[in-house]
Each structure stands twice: as C-alpha cells, then as structure tokens.
Tab-separated table of C-alpha atoms in Angstrom:
chain	number	residue	atom	x	y	z
P	1	UNK	CA	88.052	102.016	67.791
P	2	UNK	CA	88.035	105.309	69.513
P	3	UNK	CA	91.211	106.323	71.309
P	4	UNK	CA	90.730	107.370	74.893
P	5	UNK	CA	93.019	109.713	76.797
P	6	UNK	CA	94.411	108.933	80.201
P	7	UNK	CA	92.727	110.682	83.100
P	8	UNK	CA	93.937	114.251	83.350
P	9	UNK	CA	95.666	115.251	86.562
P	10	UNK	CA	93.126	117.997	87.228
P	11	UNK	CA	89.963	116.076	86.369
P	12	UNK	CA	88.735	115.555	89.908
P	13	UNK	CA	85.764	117.576	91.155
P	14	UNK	CA	86.409	117.277	94.867
P	15	UNK	CA	87.505	120.150	97.068
P	16	UNK	CA	90.983	121.578	96.721
P	17	UNK	CA	92.275	119.937	99.882
P	18	UNK	CA	90.859	116.493	99.135
P	19	UNK	CA	91.984	116.799	95.511
P	20	UNK	CA	95.621	117.313	96.495
P	21	UNK	CA	95.529	114.496	99.024
P	22	UNK	CA	93.858	112.032	96.661
P	23	UNK	CA	96.058	112.937	93.719
P	24	UNK	CA	99.235	112.705	95.793
P	25	UNK	CA	98.314	109.239	96.993
P	26	UNK	CA	97.524	108.051	93.458
P	27	UNK	CA	100.697	109.428	91.929
P	28	UNK	CA	102.857	108.004	94.707
P	29	UNK	CA	101.236	104.608	94.341
P	30	UNK	CA	101.854	104.611	90.591
P	31	UNK	CA	105.446	105.776	90.986
P	32	UNK	CA	106.108	102.948	93.415
P	33	UNK	CA	104.392	100.503	91.073
P	34	UNK	CA	107.087	101.268	88.487
P	35	UNK	CA	110.001	100.555	90.808
P	36	UNK	CA	113.551	99.382	90.140
P	37	UNK	CA	116.155	100.368	87.530
P	38	UNK	CA	114.799	101.563	84.195
P	39	UNK	CA	115.929	103.007	80.880
P	40	UNK	CA	115.938	106.778	80.566
P	41	UNK	CA	112.430	106.945	79.114
P	42	UNK	CA	111.009	105.133	82.156
P	43	UNK	CA	113.190	106.652	84.831
P	44	UNK	CA	111.222	107.640	87.922
P	45	UNK	CA	112.470	108.295	91.407
P	46	UNK	CA	113.785	105.021	92.877
P	47	UNK	CA	111.276	103.065	94.875
P	48	UNK	CA	113.401	102.994	97.975
P	49	UNK	CA	115.771	105.032	100.063
P	50	UNK	CA	118.603	103.150	101.694
P	51	UNK	CA	117.855	102.490	105.371
P	52	UNK	CA	119.448	104.610	108.067
P	53	UNK	CA	120.563	103.240	111.407
P	54	UNK	CA	119.779	104.641	114.836
P	55	UNK	CA	119.876	103.421	118.409
P	56	UNK	CA	116.428	101.882	118.028
P	57	UNK	CA	117.512	99.646	115.120
P	58	UNK	CA	116.815	100.067	111.430
P	59	UNK	CA	114.497	102.913	110.486
P	60	UNK	CA	113.184	102.751	106.933
P	61	UNK	CA	112.811	106.215	105.357
P	62	UNK	CA	110.331	107.282	102.721
P	63	UNK	CA	112.412	110.325	101.919
P	64	UNK	CA	110.148	113.048	103.311
P	65	UNK	CA	108.209	115.665	101.446
P	66	UNK	CA	110.905	116.388	98.859
P	67	UNK	CA	111.135	112.695	97.951
P	68	UNK	CA	107.350	112.430	97.602
P	69	UNK	CA	107.110	115.607	95.540
P	70	UNK	CA	109.805	114.360	93.166
P	71	UNK	CA	107.983	111.052	92.814
P	72	UNK	CA	104.807	112.905	91.921
P	73	UNK	CA	106.598	115.156	89.436
P	74	UNK	CA	108.282	112.190	87.749
P	75	UNK	CA	105.050	110.221	87.572
P	76	UNK	CA	103.176	113.247	86.235
P	77	UNK	CA	105.845	113.662	83.527
P	78	UNK	CA	105.520	110.001	82.561
P	79	UNK	CA	101.723	110.265	82.427
P	80	UNK	CA	102.054	113.355	80.233
P	81	UNK	CA	104.256	111.474	77.755
P	82	UNK	CA	101.900	108.488	77.703
P	83	UNK	CA	98.860	110.733	77.328
P	84	UNK	CA	100.534	112.414	74.349
P	85	UNK	CA	101.101	109.014	72.702
P	86	UNK	CA	97.408	108.204	73.015
P	87	UNK	CA	96.069	111.637	72.100
P	88	UNK	CA	98.301	111.688	69.042
P	89	UNK	CA	96.996	108.297	67.913
P	90	UNK	CA	100.441	106.732	68.170
P	91	UNK	CA	99.058	104.164	70.609
P	92	UNK	CA	95.434	103.115	70.173
P	93	UNK	CA	93.214	102.181	73.115
P	94	UNK	CA	91.270	98.941	73.418
P	95	UNK	CA	88.984	97.699	76.146
P	96	UNK	CA	89.666	94.118	77.292
P	97	UNK	CA	86.622	92.967	75.308
P	98	UNK	CA	87.836	94.730	72.154
P	99	UNK	CA	91.250	93.147	72.676
P	100	UNK	CA	89.573	89.747	72.879
P	101	UNK	CA	87.765	90.356	69.587
P	102	UNK	CA	90.992	91.530	67.951
P	103	UNK	CA	92.889	88.436	69.090
P	104	UNK	CA	90.176	85.885	68.291
P	105	UNK	CA	88.688	87.343	65.110
P	106	UNK	CA	91.504	89.381	63.571
P	107	UNK	CA	94.474	87.304	64.672
P	108	UNK	CA	96.296	90.221	66.274
P	109	UNK	CA	99.201	89.415	68.600
P	110	UNK	CA	98.819	90.037	72.332
P	111	UNK	CA	102.065	90.839	74.136
P	112	UNK	CA	101.871	90.083	77.853
P	113	UNK	CA	104.445	92.235	79.703
P	114	UNK	CA	103.516	91.156	83.251
P	115	UNK	CA	106.065	89.678	85.675
P	116	UNK	CA	106.227	85.910	86.124
P	117	UNK	CA	104.338	86.004	89.439
P	118	UNK	CA	101.236	87.247	87.618
P	119	UNK	CA	101.718	85.321	84.397
P	120	UNK	CA	101.840	81.911	86.091
P	121	UNK	CA	98.418	82.452	87.703
P	122	UNK	CA	96.529	83.296	84.506
P	123	UNK	CA	97.360	84.130	80.908
P	124	UNK	CA	95.669	84.687	77.551
P	125	UNK	CA	95.677	81.727	75.197
P	126	UNK	CA	98.156	82.278	72.379
P	127	UNK	CA	99.722	85.379	73.940
P	128	UNK	CA	103.451	86.085	73.808
P	129	UNK	CA	105.041	86.666	77.201
P	130	UNK	CA	107.997	89.049	77.492
P	131	UNK	CA	108.032	90.855	80.871
P	132	UNK	CA	109.133	94.462	80.971
P	133	UNK	CA	109.776	94.010	84.699
P	134	UNK	CA	110.394	90.734	86.482
P	135	UNK	CA	111.334	89.439	89.906
P	136	UNK	CA	114.676	90.698	91.181
P	137	UNK	CA	116.297	87.496	92.473
P	138	UNK	CA	119.693	89.044	93.230
P	139	UNK	CA	120.910	89.100	96.822
P	140	UNK	CA	123.735	91.537	97.384
P	141	UNK	CA	124.507	94.672	99.361
P	142	UNK	CA	122.895	96.851	96.701
P	143	UNK	CA	119.603	94.983	96.334
P	144	UNK	CA	118.990	93.939	99.949
P	145	UNK	CA	117.886	97.410	101.186
P	146	UNK	CA	115.417	97.610	98.302
P	147	UNK	CA	113.956	94.190	99.125
P	148	UNK	CA	113.628	95.027	102.821
P	149	UNK	CA	112.027	98.384	102.040
P	150	UNK	CA	109.607	96.826	99.551
P	151	UNK	CA	108.521	94.300	102.173
P	152	UNK	CA	108.154	96.875	104.959
P	153	UNK	CA	106.285	99.362	102.754
P	154	UNK	CA	103.521	96.910	101.908
P	155	UNK	CA	104.982	93.849	100.215
P	156	UNK	CA	104.015	91.682	103.190
P	157	UNK	CA	100.385	92.745	102.722
P	158	UNK	CA	100.049	92.932	98.922
P	159	UNK	CA	102.472	90.158	98.025
P	160	UNK	CA	104.089	92.336	95.338
P	161	UNK	CA	107.740	91.257	95.015
P	162	UNK	CA	110.707	93.485	94.280
P	163	UNK	CA	110.953	93.884	90.518
P	164	UNK	CA	113.718	95.022	88.217
P	165	UNK	CA	113.663	96.222	84.625
P	166	UNK	CA	114.209	93.472	82.075
P	167	UNK	CA	117.140	94.780	80.051
P	168	UNK	CA	116.466	92.211	77.335
P	169	UNK	CA	112.847	93.300	76.867
P	170	UNK	CA	113.314	95.217	73.616
P	171	UNK	CA	115.772	92.756	72.096
P	172	UNK	CA	113.448	89.821	72.789
P	173	UNK	CA	110.454	91.640	71.327
P	174	UNK	CA	112.435	92.539	68.207
P	175	UNK	CA	113.629	88.936	67.928
P	176	UNK	CA	110.075	87.538	67.943
P	177	UNK	CA	107.957	90.297	66.398
P	178	UNK	CA	108.575	92.388	63.249
P	179	UNK	CA	108.061	96.115	63.661
P	180	UNK	CA	105.035	96.143	61.360
P	181	UNK	CA	103.154	93.707	63.640
P	182	UNK	CA	99.737	94.759	64.943
P	183	UNK	CA	100.683	94.481	68.593
P	184	UNK	CA	98.298	94.544	71.538
P	185	UNK	CA	100.227	95.278	74.742
P	186	UNK	CA	98.744	94.264	78.093
P	187	UNK	CA	99.737	94.032	81.741
P	188	UNK	CA	97.721	93.463	84.908
P	189	UNK	CA	96.541	97.015	85.667
P	190	UNK	CA	97.455	98.944	82.533
P	191	UNK	CA	100.431	100.940	83.840
P	192	UNK	CA	103.459	98.871	82.875
P	193	UNK	CA	101.943	98.183	79.471
P	194	UNK	CA	101.859	101.946	78.831
P	195	UNK	CA	105.539	102.128	79.710
P	196	UNK	CA	106.142	99.212	77.336
P	197	UNK	CA	104.205	100.989	74.572
P	198	UNK	CA	106.449	104.024	74.954
P	199	UNK	CA	109.584	101.895	74.645
P	200	UNK	CA	108.215	99.989	71.676
P	201	UNK	CA	107.120	103.151	69.852
P	202	UNK	CA	110.543	104.713	70.364
P	203	UNK	CA	112.070	101.491	68.987
P	204	UNK	CA	110.074	101.785	65.751
P	205	UNK	CA	106.834	99.856	66.364
P	206	UNK	CA	103.955	101.813	64.849
P	207	UNK	CA	100.910	99.517	65.157
P	208	UNK	CA	100.486	99.530	68.917
P	209	UNK	CA	97.329	98.930	70.913
P	210	UNK	CA	97.058	99.382	74.685
P	211	UNK	CA	94.568	97.434	76.835
P	212	UNK	CA	92.992	100.085	79.066
P	213	UNK	CA	92.709	98.987	82.681
P	214	UNK	CA	94.830	95.920	82.038
P	215	UNK	CA	93.812	92.275	82.188
P	216	UNK	CA	92.430	92.877	85.664
P	217	UNK	CA	89.570	94.828	84.058
P	218	UNK	CA	88.601	91.900	81.824
P	219	UNK	CA	85.552	89.767	82.425
P	220	UNK	CA	85.861	86.011	81.981
P	221	UNK	CA	84.020	86.084	78.657
P	222	UNK	CA	86.211	88.854	77.192
P	223	UNK	CA	89.339	86.798	76.560
P	224	UNK	CA	90.230	83.118	76.312
P	225	UNK	CA	92.035	82.522	79.586
P	226	UNK	CA	94.337	79.720	80.601
P	227	UNK	CA	95.831	79.057	84.033
P	228	UNK	CA	94.633	78.133	87.525
P	229	UNK	CA	93.087	81.474	88.560
P	230	UNK	CA	90.829	84.183	87.092
P	231	UNK	CA	92.626	87.082	85.430
P	232	UNK	CA	91.321	89.449	88.110
P	233	UNK	CA	93.150	87.443	90.802
P	234	UNK	CA	96.537	87.283	89.055
P	235	UNK	CA	97.781	90.535	90.610
P	236	UNK	CA	96.895	89.891	94.250
P	237	UNK	CA	98.915	88.104	96.906
P	238	UNK	CA	100.381	88.342	100.379
P	239	UNK	CA	98.383	88.455	103.574
P	240	UNK	CA	95.600	90.456	101.922
P	241	UNK	CA	94.903	87.575	99.526
P	242	UNK	CA	95.081	84.998	102.310
P	243	UNK	CA	92.492	86.908	104.326
P	244	UNK	CA	90.315	87.728	101.325
P	245	UNK	CA	90.627	91.485	101.855
P	246	UNK	CA	91.229	92.526	98.265
P	247	UNK	CA	88.644	94.285	96.113
P	248	UNK	CA	88.598	91.353	93.716
P	249	UNK	CA	87.846	88.855	96.475
P	250	UNK	CA	85.159	91.073	98.000
P	251	UNK	CA	83.431	91.214	94.631
P	252	UNK	CA	83.702	87.439	94.343
P	253	UNK	CA	82.267	87.024	97.842
P	254	UNK	CA	79.317	89.235	96.936
P	255	UNK	CA	78.540	86.928	94.023
P	256	UNK	CA	79.122	83.596	95.737
P	257	UNK	CA	77.529	84.317	99.098
P	258	UNK	CA	78.224	83.195	102.643
P	259	UNK	CA	80.251	80.089	101.865
P	260	UNK	CA	83.023	82.179	100.343
P	261	UNK	CA	82.920	84.679	103.204
P	262	UNK	CA	83.036	81.987	105.888
P	263	UNK	CA	86.236	80.572	104.409
P	264	UNK	CA	88.105	83.840	104.811
P	265	UNK	CA	86.473	84.596	108.151
P	266	UNK	CA	87.857	81.295	109.406
P	267	UNK	CA	91.300	82.270	108.138
P	268	UNK	CA	91.083	85.605	109.957
P	269	UNK	CA	90.163	83.835	113.198
P	270	UNK	CA	93.103	81.488	112.632
P	271	UNK	CA	95.488	84.439	112.251
P	272	UNK	CA	94.268	85.960	115.535
P	273	UNK	CA	94.618	82.607	117.333
P	274	UNK	CA	98.129	82.138	115.953
P	275	UNK	CA	99.126	85.671	117.025
P	276	UNK	CA	97.661	85.050	120.478
P	277	UNK	CA	99.554	81.775	120.772
P	278	UNK	CA	102.808	83.490	119.784
P	279	UNK	CA	102.220	86.202	122.382
P	280	UNK	CA	101.561	83.659	125.136
P	281	UNK	CA	104.621	81.674	124.055
P	282	UNK	CA	106.799	84.782	124.170
P	283	UNK	CA	105.536	85.583	127.661
P	284	UNK	CA	106.312	82.072	128.848
P	285	UNK	CA	109.812	82.242	127.402
P	286	UNK	CA	110.322	85.600	129.109
P	287	UNK	CA	109.277	84.172	132.476
P	288	UNK	CA	111.523	81.167	131.957
P	289	UNK	CA	114.536	83.392	131.234
P	290	UNK	CA	113.776	85.497	134.315
P	291	UNK	CA	113.619	82.355	136.463
P	292	UNK	CA	116.998	81.209	135.160
P	293	UNK	CA	118.556	84.606	135.921
P	294	UNK	CA	117.054	84.733	139.395
P	295	UNK	CA	118.674	81.408	140.282
C-alpha cells in the first residue's frame, strides 16, 4: 500500500496573509491537542500558562505572540519528524478501509491509543487498547490551573478533558506485543497515533502502520465496530455535542432529515429558556437583597 506523506506546511494555495492565519490556527490547534506532560520525543509547549491574578479576578493567559510562535515551531518540528518517518517508509500509511481489510483478512493487530473517554463510546472489535494519553484525574495545586485553563479555552464546548501522558504506555505495549508484530496504530483523528508511532519506532518496533485521518475518518462498513456510538461520534462531547453543532452531527442530520434537526433545535430552545430563567432569577434575587438592605 502506498505510503502517503503528511501535508506539507507550505502546501496551501491561498494568499500569503490567509495562509499565515490559517496555518497558525491549525498548528496551534494541533499543539493544544497534544497537551500535558510528555517524553522528550513528544515534548511540545505546555498546553496552559498558569493563571495570573488581577483586581478583576482570575485572568487566563494564552501566553501572547511568543507563546503562540513557540507552539507553532514545536508542532512544526514534530510534524517534520513524523513526515520523515512516513517518507522514509519507517511507518506505512493505511486508510481506515485498508486497516479494516488488514485486521479482518490478514489478522494484523490494531492498537487503539485513544483516551478512555473516546474508547468507551466506540471501539474496533478485537483491538488492543493502550492509551498514549488518558484523563488526568489528579487534583492538586499543580494540575488545577491546567484543568481550569482547559475548560476555559474550549473544554466546556468540545468536551475534551484534560489529558496526561501515560508513562506506562511503552511498557504495556512491550508486555503485550513482540517487537516483530505487524502493528496498526490508530487514534480518533490521526495525530496522537503518529506520536505513538514515533515512540514505538524508537523503542524498536519496525512493522508499524498508521491509520491516516484516524478512526473518525472511517465509514461504518470499513471496520467492525463495537460500542454504543458510531466511530465518528467518539471524539465529540460537551455543549457542542448536546446542541448538535459538530461537523459529524451536521452530516448525520443531512442524511436523516428534519427529525434529527428538530431534536437539536428543541435542545437549543431549551438552553435559551434555561438561560433566560437564570437571568430572571438573578434579577429577582438582586431585588430581594436590595429590599433587605433598604429596610
């Protein structure tokens, strides 16, 4: 199967200004996707900056232009390493459909490196699950700023939890899978699985296959799925999922028609009514407190 290179950083044909803006947004999004503590080969700029305090309360900081530029440089360096692995044939590329054929017909092993939040929604029958990142369930002075920042910077909308690098990832893989195993590595979108491929190659695995686009790019007939939701829906969550405002749900609505759309329209109306009720309640409480003070 033909190996495909990752998209080059200068492959866009838009104008210079729009190119820089689009590329910056993409690189920043990918750098934030690989958040938390990592081994040296995966080390990108941390996903968060500790909050600063001012008279107006807590102000979360993104770090300014220097922080963003460093994120882009680190992500570009990681992409360059991963691109070299693929171009050199050290990691071979499979589409989700090709991965399905390889698993079902050739008996190749599929390693699912997604976090538990995605795995529990949908998984590939017979796959081995060892997350490279998983939910950070620690609550201490060091992790709390990261959790707050993750929530403020979009976690409330996307439902993506704060993740941390699984320090036992390599040891668990080596415990279950010999280094001569034909190993198909997959995640939800195809980014963390590339990072996993780099770690595995450096650890001595030489028969590595990467699922391009991740399991999210798979159609239902490509792989034998188990779990309560379609593979495409395993990576969504938060308020965006509740309201049906994700790309995956829009595509589903286009196929299923008005019944699907009415469900999420009703939820949106419910959110507005709840917000309105909270506002009215807050006003009433404010008037009540003023009455008490006046007497």
